[in-house]
Amino acid sequence: MNNEPWYKNAVFYEISVRAFKDSNSDGRGDLRGLTEKLDYLQTLGVDCIWIMPIYPSPLNDDGYDIADYYNIDPAYGNLDDLKELISAAHARNIRLVMDLVLNHTSDAHPWFQAARSDKNSPYRDYYVWSDTDQKYKDARIIFVDTETSNWTWDEQAGQYFWHRFYSSQPDLNFDNPKVQEEMLNVARFWLDLGIDGFRADAVPYLFEREGTNCENLPETHVYLKKLRAFMDQHYPERILLCEANQYPEDVRPYFGDGDQFHMGFHFPIMPRIYMALKKGRFEDVAEIMRRTPPIPENCQWCTFLRNHDELTLEMVTEEERQWMWEQYAPDPRMKLNLGIRRRLAPLLDNDRRKLELANSLLFTLPGAPIIYYGDEIGMGDNLDLFDRNGVRTPMQWDDSPNAGFTDGTPFSELVKGRLGYQRINVASQVNDPDSLFRSVKRMIALRKKHEAFGSSSMEWVDAGNPHVAAYIRQHGADTMLILNNLSDAAQCIRIPQEHQGSYLDLFAAHQTTIANELTFPPYSYLWLQKHT
Ligand code: NOJ
């Protein structure tokens, strides 16, 4: 593993700072609170944390609407607190990446304020204006539940401005070289503070061109190459992680020749893991894997089961989307835009076997896994909360009032019911060898020990049974046979001769012989290391 770039077999952990841990009793999580909890993350085995935006913001989009790129919202602390967090994390071998929101600002940003109030302001051209709302008709609307157009009329400006997300998030004009430069300066500022890279938000939408859907345009790649060259020159070892909610063939160009993004989320595989679990068959996952082109050696996919947004169904067919909604969003409140606003444990009926199996897939399929805070303990969600806030509730540390998250009044309602903090919390799981936390921790430790998991190699094994996902992961002399029974019934599988033999069962830590036939309990999984 030593020669491999650090991110290829790293385990990531996504955090909403506001919801993680409050250190000053104001009811909102903060950087100091997160720093206090680094030991917990180290115990879990996390290699890199990704924190959601902490910049000053009106919070119309939970911080993805930035009003100042060079500061931290006082609710979270200050720049010194961030430096302290970075050094405390590094002391534990944990890296930290932040969001880089390139595509848009908040309408409260001084650039936009200047732009809208004066046609001759140098900032006017920082945004995309038009006298009509008829341009770029082929661009889809992303927040379909709230927005009816990508253009919004601005009274003060006397023109329409372009936005791909909320109308309070005007898109920056990347055709303006000044904007391109500003964003390099923003990146420099945070990298100089010592962060380990960026999760770059919403990159497909940087440019607009008539007659296109305004996504993934060649101009975007030209700019991203510049950003990467700048990083390589001044900050080698730091990473760029691409958020492009697209099919794999459309994400592939974001890796370029290994000269754009180091990493990219694999969006389409995620809903297919849920399909596989519901149908009890792995074909949907296999199909998207077949459709996933190879990526350069120095690049890596990022895989995840859930994140801070709705479980997106943008990368499935219309028919599949309806099916997913029927299966996983029986209550209309669970639907949001083209997705499902629920957390992992409620999605999987809080069924321990399914939760482990989903994690088994996450940790053994190609790509570096990202855990969404709280999913390692199986915490719930709160459908009473607006938009995606229901999956961004305070972390459930213990069963004391407010889940041990704050001594003050929490910024948000907590999770109620059987997946609330009274029953699901960190304190009760860390020392319980039978807890979900401990299973996830074990998976992480095993994954990190074996180079095979960080490699790109993946070979399906024909086990003669569509219910059991069987595959080989291999790197050098390290060969793993992974078996996952996706169905709710015991399954019999046949192992082809070339894969029969002596293995180490990584969880049971004993030798086992895999012969021709094998019967497998419902929703069970095996990670086997081949004897060489
Ligand atoms: C993607 C982020 O994940 C989401 O939370 C946000 O609303 C949009 N980008 C806009 O920044």
XYZ file of C-alpha atoms and ligand atoms in Angstrom:
543
model
C 0.000 0.000 0.000
C 2.926 2.270 0.720
C 3.466 3.268 -2.867
C -0.168 3.986 -3.485
C -1.537 7.513 -3.096
C -3.153 7.843 0.337
C -6.679 8.346 -0.940
C -6.909 5.100 -2.880
C -7.706 2.978 0.121
C -8.818 5.654 2.556
C -12.060 5.525 4.506
C -13.895 8.845 4.444
C -16.440 10.207 6.901
C -18.811 13.041 6.069
C -19.754 15.492 8.805
C -22.230 18.304 9.198
C -20.281 20.429 11.689
C -23.495 22.078 12.817
C -24.966 18.727 13.760
C -21.935 16.942 15.162
C -20.989 18.336 18.555
C -21.609 21.635 20.295
C -18.750 22.818 22.528
C -20.145 26.157 23.738
C -23.764 25.347 24.578
C -25.262 27.586 21.900
C -27.123 24.639 20.463
C -25.092 24.472 17.262
C -22.243 22.127 16.568
C -18.869 23.757 16.043
C -15.253 23.114 15.127
C -14.146 22.739 18.721
C -16.873 20.211 19.277
C -15.649 18.236 16.289
C -12.082 18.426 17.575
C -13.274 16.933 20.877
C -14.691 13.994 18.978
C -11.643 13.125 16.899
C -10.788 10.260 19.217
C -14.117 8.719 18.368
C -13.359 8.972 14.653
C -9.946 7.485 15.230
C -11.515 4.596 17.112
C -13.815 3.982 14.181
C -10.797 3.965 11.849
C -11.580 6.939 9.664
C -8.743 8.255 7.456
C -10.244 11.457 6.171
C -13.149 13.631 7.204
C -15.105 15.796 4.820
C -16.846 18.689 6.498
C -19.834 20.359 4.884
C -19.541 24.135 4.283
C -18.735 26.249 7.331
C -18.437 29.599 5.576
C -20.617 32.585 6.498
C -23.963 31.979 4.874
C -27.662 32.857 5.169
C -28.167 29.071 5.284
C -30.825 28.882 2.613
C -28.991 25.798 1.410
C -27.265 24.795 4.640
C -24.062 26.633 3.804
C -23.863 25.757 0.101
C -24.944 29.381 -0.291
C -21.720 31.174 0.599
C -21.629 34.862 1.538
C -17.883 35.033 2.229
C -15.336 32.550 0.914
C -12.590 33.680 3.260
C -14.168 33.208 6.633
C -15.870 30.841 8.958
C -19.359 31.450 10.240
C -18.904 32.475 13.906
C -21.451 29.819 14.871
C -18.781 27.223 14.002
C -15.780 29.072 15.445
C -12.940 30.884 13.743
C -9.883 30.262 11.617
C -7.786 29.396 14.661
C -10.304 26.743 15.618
C -9.989 25.281 12.159
C -6.195 25.254 12.381
C -6.471 23.548 15.729
C -8.837 20.967 14.256
C -6.490 20.304 11.357
C -3.460 19.779 13.564
C -5.378 17.626 16.048
C -6.691 15.533 13.156
C -3.263 15.221 11.550
C -1.813 14.159 14.893
C -4.230 11.211 14.671
C -3.425 10.504 11.019
C -6.791 11.827 9.973
C -7.000 14.154 7.011
C -9.592 16.822 6.410
C -11.251 18.018 3.233
C -13.716 20.862 2.831
C -16.317 21.847 0.304
C -15.250 24.080 -2.543
C -18.408 25.606 -3.945
C -17.367 26.880 -7.358
C -20.602 27.104 -9.251
C -22.556 29.682 -7.266
C -22.552 32.075 -4.340
C -25.316 33.221 -2.041
C -27.281 36.237 -3.210
C -26.034 37.803 0.030
C -22.437 37.669 -1.249
C -21.015 41.194 -1.726
C -20.137 40.301 -5.332
C -23.783 39.680 -6.096
C -24.926 42.697 -4.127
C -22.560 44.887 -6.147
C -23.524 43.138 -9.374
C -27.251 43.582 -8.985
C -27.105 47.199 -7.889
C -24.854 48.571 -10.630
C -24.719 47.548 -14.255
C -21.241 49.026 -14.525
C -19.832 47.334 -11.486
C -16.855 45.079 -12.256
C -18.822 42.397 -10.400
C -21.774 42.537 -12.787
C -20.006 40.124 -15.084
C -19.273 37.737 -12.209
C -22.777 36.375 -12.732
C -24.873 35.268 -15.680
C -27.511 37.831 -16.728
C -30.094 37.975 -19.452
C -32.923 40.189 -20.615
C -35.052 37.128 -21.273
C -35.641 33.890 -19.461
C -35.593 31.980 -22.736
C -31.912 31.145 -22.936
C -30.419 27.709 -22.216
C -33.801 26.022 -22.405
C -32.225 22.576 -22.513
C -30.820 22.822 -18.999
C -32.866 20.790 -16.536
C -34.095 22.133 -13.215
C -32.417 20.361 -10.309
C -34.497 21.437 -7.306
C -37.764 20.519 -9.003
C -39.791 20.740 -5.797
C -38.990 24.425 -5.264
C -37.786 26.015 -8.511
C -39.756 26.503 -11.701
C -36.986 28.046 -13.796
C -33.213 28.414 -13.829
C -33.753 32.149 -14.379
C -34.971 34.560 -11.728
C -35.951 38.165 -12.388
C -34.010 40.607 -10.253
C -35.880 43.852 -9.727
C -32.791 45.761 -8.697
C -30.696 44.587 -11.614
C -33.510 44.877 -14.133
C -32.427 41.549 -15.612
C -32.784 37.842 -15.069
C -29.926 35.942 -13.415
C -29.042 32.298 -13.929
C -29.046 29.713 -11.137
C -28.941 25.912 -11.201
C -30.030 25.530 -7.582
C -32.140 27.767 -5.325
C -32.926 31.226 -6.684
C -30.937 32.551 -3.729
C -27.821 30.901 -5.245
C -26.844 32.858 -8.384
C -24.404 30.989 -10.641
C -20.982 32.483 -11.124
C -19.922 33.282 -14.672
C -16.918 31.092 -15.402
C -16.495 32.724 -18.794
C -15.110 35.649 -16.837
C -11.361 35.033 -16.226
C -11.645 37.055 -13.012
C -14.088 34.513 -11.597
C -11.749 31.696 -12.551
C -8.928 33.452 -10.760
C -11.019 34.298 -7.694
C -11.775 30.643 -7.178
C -8.108 29.684 -7.413
C -7.459 32.274 -4.717
C -10.175 30.761 -2.570
C -8.609 27.327 -2.972
C -5.174 28.713 -2.119
C -6.465 30.360 1.049
C -7.822 27.130 2.545
C -4.980 24.939 1.334
C -2.548 27.353 2.980
C -4.376 26.750 6.235
C -3.423 23.117 5.892
C -6.524 21.285 4.684
C -5.975 18.160 2.618
C -8.187 18.986 -0.307
C -11.662 19.726 -1.507
C -14.890 18.069 -2.318
C -15.760 20.222 -5.298
C -19.485 20.908 -5.370
C -21.681 20.822 -8.454
C -18.890 20.880 -11.044
C -20.895 19.870 -14.127
C -22.637 23.240 -14.222
C -19.811 25.778 -14.364
C -20.454 26.924 -17.938
C -23.543 27.598 -20.040
C -23.767 27.113 -23.791
C -26.833 27.476 -25.991
C -28.027 24.243 -27.569
C -26.560 22.075 -24.814
C -27.913 20.866 -21.479
C -25.233 23.071 -19.882
C -23.603 20.123 -18.134
C -20.116 18.619 -18.513
C -19.045 21.141 -21.155
C -15.492 21.041 -22.577
C -14.806 24.492 -21.085
C -15.427 23.026 -17.632
C -12.678 20.484 -18.119
C -10.261 23.142 -19.309
C -10.850 25.051 -16.082
C -10.631 21.982 -13.864
C -7.286 21.103 -15.412
C -6.048 24.529 -14.423
C -7.253 23.999 -10.891
C -5.541 20.614 -10.726
C -2.284 21.925 -12.199
C -2.330 24.652 -9.561
C -2.852 22.060 -6.817
C -0.118 19.778 -8.150
C 2.304 22.641 -8.391
C 1.791 24.069 -4.935
C 0.032 21.408 -2.905
C 0.963 17.895 -4.003
C -0.735 15.172 -1.945
C -3.877 17.263 -1.528
C -6.919 16.009 -3.355
C -9.852 17.119 -5.447
C -12.996 15.045 -5.128
C -15.581 15.545 -7.835
C -19.271 15.901 -7.163
C -20.810 15.174 -10.545
C -24.113 13.393 -10.242
C -23.839 11.705 -13.616
C -23.519 8.292 -15.239
C -20.016 6.782 -15.051
C -19.259 7.457 -18.718
C -19.963 11.150 -18.086
C -17.934 11.245 -14.856
C -14.984 9.551 -16.561
C -13.799 12.783 -18.292
C -13.507 14.456 -14.880
C -10.524 12.227 -14.179
C -8.981 13.368 -17.477
C -5.634 11.716 -18.042
C -5.149 11.683 -14.315
C -4.849 15.464 -14.529
C -8.258 16.641 -13.314
C -9.878 15.062 -10.254
C -8.137 12.559 -8.022
C -11.478 11.152 -6.977
C -15.083 11.191 -8.094
C -18.273 10.054 -6.441
C -19.843 7.042 -8.092
C -23.455 8.208 -7.883
C -25.294 5.539 -9.910
C -24.004 2.588 -7.952
C -25.675 3.870 -4.779
C -29.394 3.472 -5.657
C -28.548 0.144 -7.278
C -27.268 -1.187 -3.973
C -30.735 -0.445 -2.558
C -32.352 -2.083 -5.585
C -30.183 -5.140 -5.088
C -31.146 -5.411 -1.439
C -34.850 -5.072 -2.181
C -34.905 -7.393 -5.172
C -32.513 -9.828 -3.529
C -30.473 -9.883 -6.756
C -27.197 -8.254 -7.698
C -27.755 -7.725 -11.418
C -28.405 -3.976 -11.187
C -25.108 -3.433 -9.398
C -23.276 -5.689 -11.853
C -24.796 -3.848 -14.782
C -23.627 -0.416 -13.622
C -20.193 -1.817 -12.818
C -19.952 -3.153 -16.374
C -20.907 0.298 -17.547
C -18.158 1.899 -15.459
C -15.088 2.636 -17.586
C -11.582 2.168 -16.233
C -10.049 5.262 -14.684
C -6.403 6.349 -14.571
C -4.169 4.554 -12.082
C -3.792 7.616 -9.830
C -7.561 8.093 -9.553
C -10.215 6.534 -7.379
C -14.005 6.342 -7.161
C -15.763 7.303 -3.969
C -18.647 5.112 -2.967
C -21.342 5.824 -0.407
C -24.667 4.552 0.847
C -26.049 7.885 2.056
C -25.005 11.502 2.328
C -26.444 14.829 3.487
C -28.761 15.140 0.481
C -31.770 13.123 -0.527
C -30.924 9.635 -1.781
C -30.710 10.812 -5.346
C -32.593 8.963 -8.069
C -31.332 11.129 -10.890
C -29.140 8.347 -12.250
C -31.839 5.722 -12.741
C -34.569 5.323 -15.376
C -38.023 6.800 -14.862
C -39.387 3.317 -14.253
C -36.690 2.480 -11.721
C -37.307 5.772 -9.941
C -41.001 5.020 -9.539
C -40.114 1.577 -8.252
C -37.599 2.968 -5.762
C -40.166 5.470 -4.500
C -42.748 2.705 -4.112
C -40.294 0.534 -2.229
C -38.437 3.055 -0.128
C -40.684 6.121 0.150
C -44.132 4.825 1.065
C -44.930 8.068 2.921
C -45.058 11.068 0.511
C -43.062 13.104 3.019
C -40.113 10.836 2.297
C -39.878 12.066 -1.295
C -37.818 15.112 -2.166
C -37.002 16.359 -5.666
C -35.893 13.247 -7.563
C -35.002 11.372 -4.436
C -35.735 10.067 -0.979
C -34.906 12.015 2.169
C -34.281 9.158 4.565
C -31.278 7.797 6.381
C -29.653 4.411 5.986
C -31.115 2.610 9.014
C -34.774 3.549 8.402
C -34.357 2.777 4.697
C -33.233 -0.734 5.560
C -35.988 -1.276 8.152
C -33.366 -1.057 10.855
C -32.646 -4.673 9.976
C -29.184 -5.402 11.286
C -28.504 -8.021 8.642
C -29.332 -5.629 5.817
C -27.342 -2.830 7.409
C -24.278 -5.021 7.631
C -24.754 -6.378 4.153
C -25.045 -2.871 2.683
C -21.823 -1.997 4.494
C -20.191 -5.186 3.277
C -20.908 -4.061 -0.296
C -19.728 -0.526 0.444
C -16.433 -1.727 1.879
C -15.643 -4.410 -0.699
C -16.727 -2.967 -4.032
C -14.128 -0.874 -5.889
C -13.756 2.714 -4.691
C -12.978 4.471 -1.435
C -15.987 4.366 0.911
C -17.558 7.378 2.595
C -19.620 6.975 5.724
C -22.263 9.581 6.514
C -22.017 10.611 10.173
C -24.344 8.590 12.360
C -24.893 5.786 9.874
C -22.214 3.748 11.624
C -24.545 3.530 14.616
C -27.734 3.319 12.555
C -29.305 6.565 13.680
C -32.682 7.633 12.352
C -34.141 10.660 10.574
C -36.886 13.190 11.238
C -39.447 13.647 8.480
C -41.060 16.619 10.211
C -38.086 18.761 9.297
C -37.970 20.793 6.108
C -36.056 19.821 2.975
C -32.972 17.706 3.743
C -32.757 18.802 7.375
C -34.402 15.565 8.421
C -31.179 13.682 7.636
C -28.954 16.340 9.233
C -30.109 16.065 12.827
C -27.733 16.178 15.810
C -25.351 13.256 16.210
C -26.567 10.805 18.850
C -23.712 10.554 21.331
C -25.502 9.165 24.376
C -28.902 8.901 26.025
C -28.605 12.071 28.102
C -30.863 15.033 27.215
C -30.274 16.227 23.646
C -28.273 13.107 22.884
C -25.119 14.502 24.481
C -24.903 16.825 21.477
C -25.397 20.073 23.362
C -26.017 21.475 26.838
C -28.033 24.256 25.251
C -31.125 24.224 23.080
C -30.380 22.231 19.948
C -30.662 24.056 16.608
C -32.915 21.298 15.370
C -35.378 18.765 16.604
C -33.726 15.414 17.157
C -34.763 12.041 15.820
C -37.846 10.694 17.531
C -38.998 7.167 18.078
C -37.153 3.879 17.942
C -34.111 5.264 16.119
C -33.789 8.249 18.442
C -30.891 8.796 20.837
C -32.520 7.067 23.791
C -31.971 3.786 21.975
C -29.408 4.447 19.288
C -26.287 6.220 20.482
C -22.513 6.058 20.394
C -22.030 5.476 24.131
C -24.042 2.279 24.119
C -22.337 0.908 21.008
C -18.613 1.599 21.286
C -18.033 -0.941 24.000
C -20.624 -3.450 22.931
C -18.870 -6.093 20.819
C -22.180 -6.964 19.165
C -23.095 -3.429 18.100
C -23.427 -2.136 14.543
C -20.650 0.329 15.332
C -18.312 -2.556 16.129
C -19.220 -4.399 12.936
C -18.527 -1.316 10.861
C -15.304 -0.710 12.747
C -14.205 -4.282 12.028
C -14.972 -3.897 8.350
C -12.942 -0.697 8.199
C -9.976 -2.293 9.934
C -10.017 -5.292 7.595
C -10.441 -3.175 4.550
C -7.469 -1.036 5.458
C -5.280 -4.055 6.089
C -5.729 -5.418 2.600
C -4.403 -3.763 -0.504
C -6.870 -5.676 -2.631
C -9.715 -3.397 -1.548
C -8.022 -0.233 -2.697
C -7.182 -1.616 -6.107
C -9.293 -1.187 -9.207
C -9.446 -4.886 -9.958
C -12.810 -6.560 -9.694
C -13.856 -9.831 -11.238
C -17.335 -11.291 -10.909
C -17.447 -14.963 -10.027
C -20.189 -17.021 -11.593
C -21.625 -18.736 -8.545
C -24.660 -19.921 -10.478
C -27.043 -17.960 -8.305
C -28.380 -14.454 -9.078
C -29.037 -13.764 -5.395
C -25.426 -13.965 -4.337
C -22.939 -11.292 -5.374
C -19.612 -13.099 -5.632
C -16.462 -11.351 -6.724
C -12.708 -11.347 -6.538
C -10.718 -8.310 -5.454
C -7.032 -8.625 -5.942
C -3.787 -6.720 -5.646
C -0.412 -8.406 -6.011
C -0.469 -11.516 -3.866
C -3.514 -10.335 -1.944
C -6.624 -12.038 -3.347
C -10.075 -11.814 -1.792
C -13.179 -13.768 -2.556
C -16.222 -11.799 -1.420
C -19.661 -13.339 -1.112
C -22.854 -11.432 -0.290
C -26.246 -13.099 -0.121
C -28.701 -10.341 -1.012
C -31.827 -12.355 -0.459
C -33.968 -13.090 2.553
C -33.612 -16.847 1.994
C -30.715 -19.247 2.363
C -28.944 -19.707 -0.956
C -26.851 -22.445 -2.405
C -23.918 -21.418 -4.549
C -21.368 -23.255 -6.671
C -17.835 -21.993 -6.590
C -16.003 -22.512 -9.895
C -13.020 -24.781 -9.599
C -10.388 -22.082 -10.053
C -11.680 -20.341 -6.929
C -11.998 -23.406 -4.723
C -9.378 -23.993 -2.080
C -8.116 -22.799 1.217
C -9.058 -19.364 2.495
C -8.842 -17.248 5.621
C -12.263 -16.094 6.775
C -11.414 -12.519 7.717
C -14.218 -12.031 10.243
C -14.026 -15.382 11.978
C -10.224 -15.258 11.689
C -9.973 -18.950 10.887
C -9.020 -21.091 7.935
C -11.756 -22.505 5.812
C -11.939 -24.657 2.744
C -14.214 -23.540 -0.048
C -15.305 -26.586 -1.976
C -17.745 -26.917 -4.810
C -20.968 -26.110 -3.029
C -21.805 -23.743 -0.232
C -25.031 -22.834 1.528
C -25.392 -19.330 2.689
C -27.803 -17.900 5.305
C -30.092 -14.968 4.333
C -28.387 -11.547 4.086
C -25.029 -12.974 5.081
C -21.611 -12.087 3.779
C -18.135 -13.583 3.787
C -14.794 -11.938 3.143
C -12.248 -14.618 2.306
C -8.547 -14.209 1.700
C -7.010 -16.781 -0.595
C -4.056 -18.803 0.569
C -1.178 -18.485 -1.791
C -24.706 19.588 -3.959
C -24.780 19.547 -2.464
O -24.518 18.233 -2.035
C -26.156 20.002 -2.055
O -26.344 19.842 -0.686
C -26.340 21.429 -2.491
O -27.668 21.812 -2.231
C -26.049 21.610 -3.983
N -24.852 20.938 -4.407
C -25.892 23.068 -4.322
O -24.691 23.557 -3.799
